[in-house]
Short mmCIF file of C-alpha atoms in Angstrom, two decimals:
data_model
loop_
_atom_site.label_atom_id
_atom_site.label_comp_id
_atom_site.label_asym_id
_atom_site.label_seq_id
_atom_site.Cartn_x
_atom_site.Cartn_y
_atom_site.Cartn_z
CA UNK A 71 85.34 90.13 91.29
CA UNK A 72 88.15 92.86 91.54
CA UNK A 73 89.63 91.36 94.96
CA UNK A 74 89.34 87.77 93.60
CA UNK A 75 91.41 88.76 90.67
CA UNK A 76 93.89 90.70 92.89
CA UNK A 77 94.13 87.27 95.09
CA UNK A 78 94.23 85.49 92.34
CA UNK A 79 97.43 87.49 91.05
CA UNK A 80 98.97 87.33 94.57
CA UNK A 81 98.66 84.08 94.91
CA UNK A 82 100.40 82.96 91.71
CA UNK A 83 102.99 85.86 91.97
CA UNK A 84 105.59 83.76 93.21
CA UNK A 85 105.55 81.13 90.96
CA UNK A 86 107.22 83.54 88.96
CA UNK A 87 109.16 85.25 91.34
CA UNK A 88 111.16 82.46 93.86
CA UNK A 89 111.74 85.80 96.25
CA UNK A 90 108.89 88.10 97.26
CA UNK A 91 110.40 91.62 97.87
CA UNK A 92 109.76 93.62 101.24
CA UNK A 93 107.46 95.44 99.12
CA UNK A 94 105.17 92.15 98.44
CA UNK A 95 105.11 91.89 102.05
CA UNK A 96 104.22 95.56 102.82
CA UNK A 97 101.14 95.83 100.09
CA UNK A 98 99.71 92.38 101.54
CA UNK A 99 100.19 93.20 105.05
CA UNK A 100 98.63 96.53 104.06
CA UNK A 101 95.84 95.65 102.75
CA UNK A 102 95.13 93.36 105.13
CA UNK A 103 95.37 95.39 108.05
CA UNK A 104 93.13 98.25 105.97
CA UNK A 105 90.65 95.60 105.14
CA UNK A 106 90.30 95.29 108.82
CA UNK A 107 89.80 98.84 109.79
CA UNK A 108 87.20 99.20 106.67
CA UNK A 109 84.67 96.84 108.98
CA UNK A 110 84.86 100.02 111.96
CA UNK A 111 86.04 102.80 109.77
CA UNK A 112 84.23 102.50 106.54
CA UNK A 113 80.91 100.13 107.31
CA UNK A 114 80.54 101.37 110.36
CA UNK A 115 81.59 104.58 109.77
CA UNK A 116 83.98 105.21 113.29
CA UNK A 117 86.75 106.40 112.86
CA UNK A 118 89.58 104.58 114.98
CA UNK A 119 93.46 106.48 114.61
CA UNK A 120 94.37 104.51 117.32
CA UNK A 121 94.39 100.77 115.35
CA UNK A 122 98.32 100.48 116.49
CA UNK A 123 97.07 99.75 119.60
CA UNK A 124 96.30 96.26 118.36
CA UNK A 125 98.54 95.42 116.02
CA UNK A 126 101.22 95.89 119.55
CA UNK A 127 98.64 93.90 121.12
CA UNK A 128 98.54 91.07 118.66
CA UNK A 129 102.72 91.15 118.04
CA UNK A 130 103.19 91.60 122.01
CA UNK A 131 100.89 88.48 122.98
CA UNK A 132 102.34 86.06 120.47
CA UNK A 133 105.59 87.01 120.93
CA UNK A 134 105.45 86.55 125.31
CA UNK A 135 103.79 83.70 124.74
CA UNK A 136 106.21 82.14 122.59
CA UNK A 137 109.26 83.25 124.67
CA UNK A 138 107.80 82.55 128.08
CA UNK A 139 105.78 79.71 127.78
CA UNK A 140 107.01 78.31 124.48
CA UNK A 141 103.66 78.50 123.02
CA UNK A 142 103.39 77.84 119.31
CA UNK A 143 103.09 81.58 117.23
CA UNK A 144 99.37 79.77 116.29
CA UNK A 145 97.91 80.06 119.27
CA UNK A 146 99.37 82.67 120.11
CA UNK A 147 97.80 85.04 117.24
CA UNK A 148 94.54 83.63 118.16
CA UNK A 149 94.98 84.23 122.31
CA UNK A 150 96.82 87.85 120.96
CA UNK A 151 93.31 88.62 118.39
CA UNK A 152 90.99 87.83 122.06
CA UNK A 153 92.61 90.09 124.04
CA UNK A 154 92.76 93.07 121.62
CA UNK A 155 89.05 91.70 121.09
CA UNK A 156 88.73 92.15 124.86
CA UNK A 157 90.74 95.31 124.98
CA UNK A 158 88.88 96.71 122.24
CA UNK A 159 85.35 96.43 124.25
CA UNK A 160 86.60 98.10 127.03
CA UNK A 161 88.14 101.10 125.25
CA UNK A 162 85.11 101.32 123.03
CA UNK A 163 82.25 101.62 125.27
CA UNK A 164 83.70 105.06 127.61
CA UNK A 165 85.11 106.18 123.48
CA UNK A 166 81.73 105.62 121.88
CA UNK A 167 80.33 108.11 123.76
CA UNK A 168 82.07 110.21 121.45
CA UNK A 169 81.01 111.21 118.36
CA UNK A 170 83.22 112.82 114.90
CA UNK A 171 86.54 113.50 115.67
CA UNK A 172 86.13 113.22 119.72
CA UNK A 173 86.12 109.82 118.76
CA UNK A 174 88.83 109.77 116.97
CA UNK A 175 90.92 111.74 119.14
CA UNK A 176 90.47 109.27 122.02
CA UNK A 177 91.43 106.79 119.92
CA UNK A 178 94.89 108.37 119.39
CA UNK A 179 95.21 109.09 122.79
CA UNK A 180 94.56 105.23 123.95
CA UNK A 181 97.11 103.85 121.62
CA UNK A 182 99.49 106.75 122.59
CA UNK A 183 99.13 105.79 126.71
CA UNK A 184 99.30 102.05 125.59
CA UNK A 185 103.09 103.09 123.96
CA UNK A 186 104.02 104.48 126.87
CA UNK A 187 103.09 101.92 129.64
CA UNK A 188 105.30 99.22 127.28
CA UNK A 189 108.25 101.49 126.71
CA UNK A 190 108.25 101.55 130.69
CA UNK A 191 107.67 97.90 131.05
CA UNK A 192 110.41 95.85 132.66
CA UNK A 193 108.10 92.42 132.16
CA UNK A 194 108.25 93.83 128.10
CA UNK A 195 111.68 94.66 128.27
CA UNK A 196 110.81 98.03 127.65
CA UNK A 197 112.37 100.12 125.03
CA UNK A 198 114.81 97.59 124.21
CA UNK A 199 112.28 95.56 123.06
CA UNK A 200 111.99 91.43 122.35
CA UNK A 201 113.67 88.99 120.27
CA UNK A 202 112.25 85.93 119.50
CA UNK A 203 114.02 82.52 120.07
CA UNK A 204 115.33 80.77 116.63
CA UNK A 205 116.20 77.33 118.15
CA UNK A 206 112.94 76.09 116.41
CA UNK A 207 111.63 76.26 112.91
CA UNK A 208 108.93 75.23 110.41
CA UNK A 209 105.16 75.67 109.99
CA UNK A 210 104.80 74.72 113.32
CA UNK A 211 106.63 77.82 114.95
CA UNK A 212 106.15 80.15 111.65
CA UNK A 213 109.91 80.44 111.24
CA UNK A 214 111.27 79.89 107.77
CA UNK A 215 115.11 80.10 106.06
CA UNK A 216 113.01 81.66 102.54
CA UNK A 217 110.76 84.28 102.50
CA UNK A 218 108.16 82.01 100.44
CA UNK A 219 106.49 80.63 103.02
CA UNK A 220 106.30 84.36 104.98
CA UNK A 221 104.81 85.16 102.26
CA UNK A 222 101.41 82.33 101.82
CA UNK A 223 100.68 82.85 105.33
CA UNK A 224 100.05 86.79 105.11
CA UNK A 225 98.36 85.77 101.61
CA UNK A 226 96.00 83.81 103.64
CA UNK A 227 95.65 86.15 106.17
CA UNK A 228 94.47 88.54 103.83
CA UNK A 229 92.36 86.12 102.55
CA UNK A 230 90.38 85.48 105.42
CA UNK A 231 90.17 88.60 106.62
CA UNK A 232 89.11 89.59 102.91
CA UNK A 233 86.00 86.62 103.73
CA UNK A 234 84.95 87.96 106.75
CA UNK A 235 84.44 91.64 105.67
CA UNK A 236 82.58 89.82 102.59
CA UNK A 237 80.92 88.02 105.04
CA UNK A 238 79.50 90.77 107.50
CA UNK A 239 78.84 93.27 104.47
CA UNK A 240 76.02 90.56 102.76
CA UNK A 241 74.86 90.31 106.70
CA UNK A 242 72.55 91.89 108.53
CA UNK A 243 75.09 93.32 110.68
CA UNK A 244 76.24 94.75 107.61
CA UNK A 245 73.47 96.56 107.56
CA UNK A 246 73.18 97.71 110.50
CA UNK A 247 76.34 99.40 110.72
CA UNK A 248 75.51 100.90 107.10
CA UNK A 249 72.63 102.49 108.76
CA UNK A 250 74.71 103.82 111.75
CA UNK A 251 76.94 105.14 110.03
CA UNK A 252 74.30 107.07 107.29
CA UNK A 253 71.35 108.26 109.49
CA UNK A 254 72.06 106.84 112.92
CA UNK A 255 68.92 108.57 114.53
CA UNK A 256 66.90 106.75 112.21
CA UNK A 257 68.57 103.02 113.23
CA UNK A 258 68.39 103.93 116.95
CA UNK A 259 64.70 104.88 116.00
CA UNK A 260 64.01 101.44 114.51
CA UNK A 261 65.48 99.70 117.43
CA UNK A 262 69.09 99.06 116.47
CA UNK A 263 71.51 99.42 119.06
CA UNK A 264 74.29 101.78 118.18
CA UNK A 265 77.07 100.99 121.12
CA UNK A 266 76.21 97.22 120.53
CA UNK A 267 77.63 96.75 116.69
CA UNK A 268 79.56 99.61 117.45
CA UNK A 269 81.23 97.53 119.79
CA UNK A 270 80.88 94.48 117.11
CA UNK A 271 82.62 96.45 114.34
CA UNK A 272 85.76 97.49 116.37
CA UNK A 273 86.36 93.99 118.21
CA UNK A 274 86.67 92.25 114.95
CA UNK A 275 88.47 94.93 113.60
CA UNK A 276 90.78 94.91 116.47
CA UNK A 277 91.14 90.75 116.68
CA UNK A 278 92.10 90.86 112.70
CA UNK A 279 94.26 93.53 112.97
CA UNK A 280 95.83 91.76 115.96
CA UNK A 281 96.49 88.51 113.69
CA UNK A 282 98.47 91.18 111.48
CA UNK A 283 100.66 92.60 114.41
CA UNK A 284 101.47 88.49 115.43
CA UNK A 285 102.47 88.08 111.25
CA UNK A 286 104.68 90.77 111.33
CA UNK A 287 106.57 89.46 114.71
CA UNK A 288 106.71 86.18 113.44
CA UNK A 289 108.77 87.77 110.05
CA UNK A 290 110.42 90.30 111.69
CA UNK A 291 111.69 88.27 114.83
CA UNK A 292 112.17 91.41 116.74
CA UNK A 293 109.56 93.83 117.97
CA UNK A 294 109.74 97.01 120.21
CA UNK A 295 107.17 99.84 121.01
CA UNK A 296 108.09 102.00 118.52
CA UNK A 297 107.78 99.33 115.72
CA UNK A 298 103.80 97.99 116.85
CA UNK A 299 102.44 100.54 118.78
CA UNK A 300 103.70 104.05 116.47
CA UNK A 301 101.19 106.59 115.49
CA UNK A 302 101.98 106.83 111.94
CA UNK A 303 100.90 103.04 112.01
CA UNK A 304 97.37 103.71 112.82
CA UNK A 305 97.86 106.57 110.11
CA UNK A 306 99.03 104.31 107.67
CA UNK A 307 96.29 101.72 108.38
CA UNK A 308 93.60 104.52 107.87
CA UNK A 309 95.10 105.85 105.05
CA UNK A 310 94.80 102.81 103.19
CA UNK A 311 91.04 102.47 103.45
CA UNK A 312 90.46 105.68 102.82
CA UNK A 313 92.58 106.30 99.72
CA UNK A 314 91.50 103.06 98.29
CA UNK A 315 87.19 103.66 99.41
CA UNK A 316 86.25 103.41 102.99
CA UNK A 317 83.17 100.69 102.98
CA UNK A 318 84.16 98.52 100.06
CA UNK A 319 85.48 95.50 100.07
CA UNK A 320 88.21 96.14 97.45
CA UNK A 321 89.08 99.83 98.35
CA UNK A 322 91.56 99.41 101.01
CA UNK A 323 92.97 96.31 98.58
CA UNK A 324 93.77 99.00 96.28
CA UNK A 325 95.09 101.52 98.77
CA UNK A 326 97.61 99.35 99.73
CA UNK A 327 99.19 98.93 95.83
CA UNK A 328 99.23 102.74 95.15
CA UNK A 329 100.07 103.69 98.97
CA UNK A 330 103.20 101.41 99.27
CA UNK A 331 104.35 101.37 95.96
CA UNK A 332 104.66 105.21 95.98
CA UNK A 333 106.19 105.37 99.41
CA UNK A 334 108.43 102.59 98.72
CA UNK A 335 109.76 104.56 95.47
CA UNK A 336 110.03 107.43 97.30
CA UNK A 337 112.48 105.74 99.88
CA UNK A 338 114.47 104.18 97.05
CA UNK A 339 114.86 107.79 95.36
CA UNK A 340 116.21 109.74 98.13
CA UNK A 341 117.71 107.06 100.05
CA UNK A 342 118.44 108.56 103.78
CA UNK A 343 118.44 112.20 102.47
CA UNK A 344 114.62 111.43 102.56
CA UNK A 345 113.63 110.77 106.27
CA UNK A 346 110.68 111.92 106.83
CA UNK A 347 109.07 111.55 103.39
CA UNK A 348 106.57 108.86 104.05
CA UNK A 349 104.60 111.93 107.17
CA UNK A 350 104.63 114.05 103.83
CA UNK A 351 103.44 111.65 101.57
CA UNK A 352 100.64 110.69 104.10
CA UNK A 353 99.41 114.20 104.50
CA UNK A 354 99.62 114.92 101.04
CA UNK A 355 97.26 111.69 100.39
CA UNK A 356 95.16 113.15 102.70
CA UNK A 357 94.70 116.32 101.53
CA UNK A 358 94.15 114.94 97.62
CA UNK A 359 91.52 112.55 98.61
CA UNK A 360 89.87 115.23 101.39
CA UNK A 361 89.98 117.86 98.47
CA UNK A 362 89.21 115.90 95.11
CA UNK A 363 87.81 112.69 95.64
CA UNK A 364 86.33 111.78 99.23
CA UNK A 365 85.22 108.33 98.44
CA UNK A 366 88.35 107.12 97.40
CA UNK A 367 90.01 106.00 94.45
CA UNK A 368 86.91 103.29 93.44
CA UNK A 369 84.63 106.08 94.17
CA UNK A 370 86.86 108.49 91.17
CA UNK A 371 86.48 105.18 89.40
CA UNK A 372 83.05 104.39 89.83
CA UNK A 373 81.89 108.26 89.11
CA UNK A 374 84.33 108.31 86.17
CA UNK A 375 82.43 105.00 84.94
CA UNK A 376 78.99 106.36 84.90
CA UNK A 377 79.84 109.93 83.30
CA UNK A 378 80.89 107.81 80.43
CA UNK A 379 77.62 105.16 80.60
CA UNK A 380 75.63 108.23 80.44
CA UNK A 381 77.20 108.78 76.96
CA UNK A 382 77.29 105.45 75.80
CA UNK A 383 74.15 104.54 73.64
CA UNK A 384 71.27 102.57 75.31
CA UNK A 385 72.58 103.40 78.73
CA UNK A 386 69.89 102.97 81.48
CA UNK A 387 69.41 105.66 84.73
CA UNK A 388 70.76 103.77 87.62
CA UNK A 389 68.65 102.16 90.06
CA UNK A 390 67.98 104.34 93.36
CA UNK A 391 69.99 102.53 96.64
CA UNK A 392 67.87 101.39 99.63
CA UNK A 393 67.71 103.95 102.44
CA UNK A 394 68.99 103.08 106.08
CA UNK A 395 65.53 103.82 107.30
CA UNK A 396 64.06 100.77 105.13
CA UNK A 397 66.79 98.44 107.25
CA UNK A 398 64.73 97.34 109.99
CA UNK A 399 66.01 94.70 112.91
#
C-alpha cells in the first residue's frame, strides 16, 4: 500500500507542477534503479557494488544502436537489458563462487575493468564519449522539447520494475532466494540450487537496471564512461536499498526521497565550494544505518511501530515468520 500511494503521488505530481525538477528525475530514477538491485541485494541477499556496470551497458547499447543503425531508443533498451542479462550470467557464475564481501569485491572490480576497456574504445569514442542525433523526435525516438514526457516514461519504468519485484517476492522464486540468503545450507539441503537463482536474481537485476542506464541516455543525450559506468554509481544504487530496507518492496522507494533530497540540498548549499560532498554524505549514510539501524529506515519504522503496539491496549504478540527450512522446492 505504501508504494501504491507513493506512485500514486508521482503520478499526479505534475498536474500540479507543468515542470518536473532534476530532482523529480533523480528520486524516480533512484528508486528505480534501487528497486532493481533489492531483487540481488536484498531478496537474494548478494551483494553487487558493481551495478554501474549495467546501467553503461543499458545507456551504451541504446545509444550505438540508435546512432549506428538508427534503431528506435525502444528496442534498443530492450536489446541493451539482454545483453547486460547476458553479461550478467557470465560475470556471475566465476563471482558466485564468492561468498561476503569476496563477492562484492569482484563485483567492483568487473565494473571497474568494464570503465576502462570503454574509456580506451575507439568504436565508443572513448573518453570523449557519444552524442545522440536530434534530427528526430517524439515518442517514437524518446526525444521531447518538455521535460513532461521524460518524466511518465521513468514513472513507468519505475512502475514496472516496482511489478516485477512484487511479482517475484509473492513467487516461489521469492522464496527461494529468501532462503539463500537466510540459511543457505539449509536450501542447498532441500534441493534448491544456489548458483541457479543466484544467477536469476542478478540477470533481472542487471536487465532492469539496464532499462534505467537507456532512460537516462535518452534524457541526457550525451553519455561517456565516467557518467554510466562510475563507482559511486553502483554506490549510490546500493545505498538506496539499503538506507530505505534491503528486501522490501518499498525500502529502496524511500531511500531514494531521503537520499536525493539531502544530497541535492547539500549541492544547493555549498554550491561548488562543496565538491565532494555527496562521497561524504554516502559514507556517512553508511555508517548511520551500519551503526543504528541495519534494516533500514522501514525496519526503524517497523520496530518503532511495535514498541508502541506493545503499549497500546489489546495489542496481540506477533505471529512467528516461516523459517527458510519450511520452503521446500
Amino acid at each position: 500500500m505504501g508504494t501504491a500511494a507513493l506512485l500514486a503521488l508521482a503520478a499526479v505530481l505534475p498536474l500540479a507542477i507543468t515542470e518536473p525538477s532534476q530532482q523529480n528525475f533523480l528520486i524516480l530514477m533512484g528508486a528505480q534503479m534501487g528497486v532493481a538491485w533489492n531483487i540481488v541485494g536484498g531478496y537474494a541477499g548478494q551483494v553487487s557494488l558493481g551495478h554501474a556496470v549495467f546501467y553503461g551497458i543499458g545507456a551504451y547499447t541504446s545509444t550505438m544502436l540508435l546512432t549506428v543503425l538508427g534503431l528506435t531508443p525502444w528496442i534498443g533498451a530492450l536489446a541493451g537489458g539482454l545483453l547486460a542479462s547476458v553479461f550478467a550470467l557470465a560475470m556471475g557464475w566465476p563471482c558466485f563462487r564468492l561468498k561476503g564481501h569476496y563477492f562484492a569485491m569482484a563485483t567492483i572490480a568487473v565494473a571497474e575493468i568494464m570503465q576502462i576497456l570503454v574509456t580506451n574504445s575507439d568504436f565508443l569514442e572513448g573518453a570523449v564519449g557519444l552524442y545522440l542525433p536530434m534530427d528526430r523526435s517524439g515518442w517514437g525516438w524518446l526525444i521531447f522539447l518538455s521535460k513532461l514526457p521524460y518524466y511518465y516514461v521513468i514513472l513507468g519504468l519505475l512502475v514496472l520494475t516496482v511489478l516485477v519485484s512484487w511479482a517475484i517476492e509473492r513467487s516461489h522464486i521469492g522464496y527461494y532466494f529468501r532462503a539463500i540468503k537466510d540459511e543457505p545450507e539449509a536450501a542447498r539441503a532441500l534441493g534448491v540450487s544456489l548458483t541457479r537463482y543466484k544467477l536469476i536474481a542478478l540477470s533481472v537485476s542487471a536487465f532492469l537496471t539496464a532499462l534505467g542506464g537507456s532512460f537516462y541516455a535518452q534524457k541526457e543525450m550525451f553519455i561517456d564512461p565516467g557518467s554510466v559506468f562510475a563507482g559511486t554509481i553502483s554506490i549510490k544504487i546500493a545505498l538506496i536499498a539499503i538506507l530505505g530496507g534491503v528486501g522490501r518492496l518499498t525500502g529502496p522507494v524511500l531511500g531514494a526521497v531521503i537520499l536525493i533530497t539531502i544530497e541535492e540540498y547539500s549541492r544547493t548549499l555549498f554550491g561548488s565550494t562543496g565538491s565532494g560532498t555527496d562521497m561524504i554524505i554516502y559514507a556517512a549514510m553508511i555508517i548511520l544505518v551500519a551503526v543504528f539501524s541495519p534494516s533500514g529506515v522501514l525496519g526503524l519504522l517497523g520496530d518503532l511501530h511495535r514498541h508502541l503496539g506493545r503499549h497500546l491496549p489489546g495489542a496481540k504478540p506477533a505471529e512467528a515468520k516461516t523459517s527458510a527450512k519450511e520452503i521446500r522446492p
